[in-house]
Every structure is written in C-alpha cells, then in structure tokens.
Amino acid sequence: MSEIKKFMYVNRKAPYGTVYALESLEVVLIGAAFDQNVSLAFLDDGVFQLLKGQDTKGIGMKNFSPTYSALGDYDVTQIYVERESLEERGLTLDDLLPLKYEDEDDDWAEKDSIRLVNREELAGLMEDQDVMLNF
Amino acid sequence: MKFAIQINEGPYQHQAVDSAYQFAKAALDKGHEIFRVFFYHDGVNTATRLAVPPQDDRNLTKLWADLAEQHNLDMVVCVAAAQRRGVADEDEMKRNGKDAHNIHPAFRISGLGQLVEAGVAADRLMVFGD
C-alpha cells in the first residue's frame, strides 16, 4: 500500500440521535494509522458535532466530543467546516471546539485545524478526493 | 474496475443493503472485481444467520452469501459495530461469556482497518446509506 490517496470523511448528521457521528469518528481514528492524506468535512447538521460545551447527561448518551480535540495528535489536521451550514444554524466559528495541531514543518507551531470553507470551495475539495466516506 | 462496497444501513429497514447487492451483482456480471464488501453501522445485521424473513420476501443474508460463494467475495463485518448490536462469531461470544453466536459463515468479523484498506486498494469505494 505505497500509494497515498486523498480520503475525506464527510459528516452530515447531528452528533446524537443516531450513531453515525460516533461510528464515523471511530473510522477516522483507525484510518489515521494508514498514512493517507486525510481530511474531515462537516456540513448540514454535522456542524453540531463540533460544538463546544456539549452536555449529554440529560439524554444518557456518552459525550464523545472531547475525542475531536485528539484528532491533531493523530495527524488529522485538515478539518473543513462549511460556512453556510454554520450560518443557517445561527452558529459561528466561536461556537466550535478550538481544534489545534502542532505543525512539524513549522517548528511545531500550534495551528488551527478547522478551516471555514464556503459551499463552492467544499464542492471543489470533494471533487479532488480519491475516496469519500459519508456518514 | 476494482470496487469496494460499504453498507451503512440495516437490512429490511432501508434500501441500502438491497441497492448494494444489485450493484455488486451488476458489477460482477459486467466482469468487474469486488475487492471487499464492508458492513458497518446497522449494516452488520445483514450477517446474522438467524434472520427468517417471510417466505415470499427476499432473504438478504442468503442473497449475499450466495453471491459471495459464486464470486469468492470477501465480506467483512465491523467488529465494534457488530459487538454493540449482538452480531458475533463463536470465538468472540465465548470470550465475552455469551451462550450463543449468530454470524453466517459467508461473513467474517474484522476491524475498521479493513474498510480503510479497501478504500486504498480499490479504484472506487461505493458507500450505500443515507
């Protein structure tokens, strides 16, 4: 498996209510071991997955949102959030988890993993992928 | 063309398992190769040998098993998703202290790495689900 492919994990659904978000994150963490070019996209209700201050006590579900903060340690550093999806839900970047990574090519400077992109830019990124996994 | 197939929805609940089957069958009939079929989320329920759909309905487990036998398909069920939902082979169930097991022998239990590997190895990964 020498060829490096562009993998994009597309997250479109709210974090709770269905299991898609949790089981998507499990694939991302396992997939990080494969040395591929990995990115994540969050759009539609998927943007709610990255909300900070999640509290799931009232519904008895496991709050798995802290795991997103570990993505940088797994070298998953390209996280695209669709601007329109955020705006349609009354959210801004400040409402999202501050996901960071340390850039080894830049003296381990801490950088933001989240990149806001508009719908057209995201479509372009998708066009450029080899493998898309939709959840 | 070398395809990989991922199925994210449960049988009978959702068209995805059926559509994936029709796709796989059509692709094989056209001479394409299927590197692997990966069952994830509720899709893992396709692998239970204990399902007994009404006689005048399709039996999705059997349809997939027959196709796998004809074409030597590698059909993998995600272990984490399967364990949550009570789909497992004999070894695993023994390990977990359970007294029954239900996976059809045409399927095998393995990890999510098998899905990522399929994405790397295939020319196209087809995802069936919502």
Tab-separated table of N, CA, C and O in Angstrom, chain A residues 3-10 27 31 34-41 78 80 128-133, chain B residues 115-121 125:
chain	number	residue	atom	x	y	z
A	3	GLU	N	0.763	3.694	-2.369
A	3	GLU	CA	0.097	4.859	-2.938
A	3	GLU	C	-0.650	5.641	-1.855
A	3	GLU	O	-1.350	5.069	-1.025
A	4	ILE	N	-0.465	6.950	-1.856
A	4	ILE	CA	-1.194	7.781	-0.889
A	4	ILE	C	-2.415	8.373	-1.561
A	4	ILE	O	-2.321	9.032	-2.591
A	5	LYS	N	-3.553	8.115	-0.969
A	5	LYS	CA	-4.798	8.624	-1.530
A	5	LYS	C	-5.371	9.719	-0.650
A	5	LYS	O	-5.074	9.796	0.540
A	6	LYS	N	-6.227	10.522	-1.260
A	6	LYS	CA	-6.927	11.558	-0.503
A	6	LYS	C	-8.253	10.996	0.003
A	6	LYS	O	-9.134	10.661	-0.795
A	7	PHE	N	-8.339	10.866	1.311
A	7	PHE	CA	-9.554	10.371	1.973
A	7	PHE	C	-10.291	11.542	2.602
A	7	PHE	O	-9.703	12.302	3.375
A	8	MET	N	-11.571	11.658	2.297
A	8	MET	CA	-12.370	12.660	3.013
A	8	MET	C	-13.532	11.976	3.724
A	8	MET	O	-14.275	11.207	3.114
A	9	TYR	N	-13.631	12.239	5.014
A	9	TYR	CA	-14.764	11.743	5.802
A	9	TYR	C	-15.790	12.857	5.891
A	9	TYR	O	-15.500	13.941	6.401
A	10	VAL	N	-16.970	12.613	5.359
A	10	VAL	CA	-17.998	13.645	5.276
A	10	VAL	C	-19.046	13.406	6.358
A	10	VAL	O	-19.675	12.336	6.403
A	27	VAL	N	-13.937	5.350	12.649
A	27	VAL	CA	-13.222	5.046	11.400
A	27	VAL	C	-12.048	6.004	11.214
A	27	VAL	O	-10.957	5.606	10.822
A	31	GLY	N	-8.401	4.870	10.778
A	31	GLY	CA	-7.838	5.186	9.461
A	31	GLY	C	-6.580	6.019	9.548
A	31	GLY	O	-5.754	6.014	8.630
A	34	PHE	N	-3.133	4.654	8.669
A	34	PHE	CA	-2.838	4.167	7.321
A	34	PHE	C	-1.995	5.108	6.464
A	34	PHE	O	-1.786	4.851	5.289
A	35	ASP	N	-1.542	6.223	7.051
A	35	ASP	CA	-0.672	7.144	6.312
A	35	ASP	C	-1.264	7.593	4.980
A	35	ASP	O	-0.573	7.596	3.959
A	36	GLN	N	-2.521	7.944	5.005
A	36	GLN	CA	-3.136	8.518	3.817
A	36	GLN	C	-3.327	10.020	4.066
A	36	GLN	O	-3.151	10.500	5.188
A	37	ASN	N	-3.667	10.747	3.013
A	37	ASN	CA	-3.969	12.171	3.164
A	37	ASN	C	-5.437	12.299	3.596
A	37	ASN	O	-6.341	12.104	2.795
A	38	VAL	N	-5.642	12.604	4.878
A	38	VAL	CA	-6.989	12.545	5.451
A	38	VAL	C	-7.548	13.939	5.717
A	38	VAL	O	-6.850	14.802	6.240
A	39	SER	N	-8.793	14.136	5.338
A	39	SER	CA	-9.484	15.349	5.760
A	39	SER	C	-10.889	14.995	6.228
A	39	SER	O	-11.428	13.937	5.884
A	40	LEU	N	-11.451	15.885	7.044
A	40	LEU	CA	-12.822	15.722	7.515
A	40	LEU	C	-13.635	16.907	7.028
A	40	LEU	O	-13.130	18.037	7.013
A	41	ALA	N	-14.877	16.652	6.638
A	41	ALA	CA	-15.765	17.751	6.274
A	41	ALA	C	-16.995	17.688	7.165
A	41	ALA	O	-17.518	16.600	7.432
A	78	GLN	N	-6.710	18.474	8.798
A	78	GLN	CA	-7.487	19.208	7.792
A	78	GLN	C	-8.970	18.997	8.071
A	78	GLN	O	-9.541	17.973	7.688
A	80	TYR	N	-12.570	20.660	7.537
A	80	TYR	CA	-13.296	21.682	6.800
A	80	TYR	C	-14.727	21.796	7.332
A	80	TYR	O	-15.431	20.795	7.445
A	128	ASP	N	-11.793	16.781	-5.635
A	128	ASP	CA	-10.365	16.476	-5.645
A	128	ASP	C	-10.020	15.183	-4.877
A	128	ASP	O	-8.865	14.770	-4.856
A	129	GLN	N	-11.011	14.562	-4.233
A	129	GLN	CA	-10.721	13.401	-3.384
A	129	GLN	C	-10.657	12.099	-4.187
A	129	GLN	O	-11.284	11.978	-5.234
A	130	ASP	N	-9.905	11.139	-3.645
A	130	ASP	CA	-9.921	9.789	-4.219
A	130	ASP	C	-11.007	8.927	-3.572
A	130	ASP	O	-11.636	8.104	-4.226
A	131	VAL	N	-11.170	9.102	-2.264
A	131	VAL	CA	-12.125	8.273	-1.514
A	131	VAL	C	-12.947	9.166	-0.597
A	131	VAL	O	-12.389	9.979	0.140
A	132	MET	N	-14.262	9.038	-0.669
A	132	MET	CA	-15.125	9.790	0.249
A	132	MET	C	-15.960	8.811	1.050
A	132	MET	O	-16.622	7.939	0.492
A	133	LEU	N	-15.923	8.956	2.362
A	133	LEU	CA	-16.775	8.136	3.223
A	133	LEU	C	-17.811	9.050	3.849
A	133	LEU	O	-17.463	10.022	4.528
B	115	LEU	N	-11.855	-1.573	6.250
B	115	LEU	CA	-12.589	-0.602	5.431
B	115	LEU	C	-11.618	0.399	4.801
B	115	LEU	O	-11.690	0.684	3.603
B	116	VAL	N	-10.706	0.909	5.621
B	116	VAL	CA	-9.747	1.885	5.105
B	116	VAL	C	-8.855	1.225	4.051
B	116	VAL	O	-8.587	1.799	2.994
B	117	GLU	N	-8.432	0.000	4.338
B	117	GLU	CA	-7.611	-0.721	3.365
B	117	GLU	C	-8.357	-0.901	2.041
B	117	GLU	O	-7.769	-0.766	0.959
B	118	ALA	N	-9.660	-1.168	2.143
B	118	ALA	CA	-10.463	-1.326	0.924
B	118	ALA	C	-10.496	-0.021	0.131
B	118	ALA	O	-10.421	-0.023	-1.100
B	119	GLY	N	-10.580	1.104	0.864
B	119	GLY	CA	-10.555	2.405	0.195
B	119	GLY	C	-9.237	2.657	-0.511
B	119	GLY	O	-9.201	3.255	-1.587
B	120	VAL	N	-8.168	2.187	0.087
B	120	VAL	CA	-6.844	2.366	-0.515
B	120	VAL	C	-6.688	1.463	-1.742
B	120	VAL	O	-6.193	1.884	-2.785
B	121	ALA	N	-7.157	0.222	-1.607
B	121	ALA	CA	-6.866	-0.786	-2.631
B	121	ALA	C	-7.793	-0.705	-3.848
B	121	ALA	O	-7.389	-1.044	-4.956
B	125	LEU	N	-14.591	3.288	-4.021
B	125	LEU	CA	-15.311	2.819	-2.841
B	125	LEU	C	-16.740	3.343	-2.937
B	125	LEU	O	-16.968	4.550	-2.979
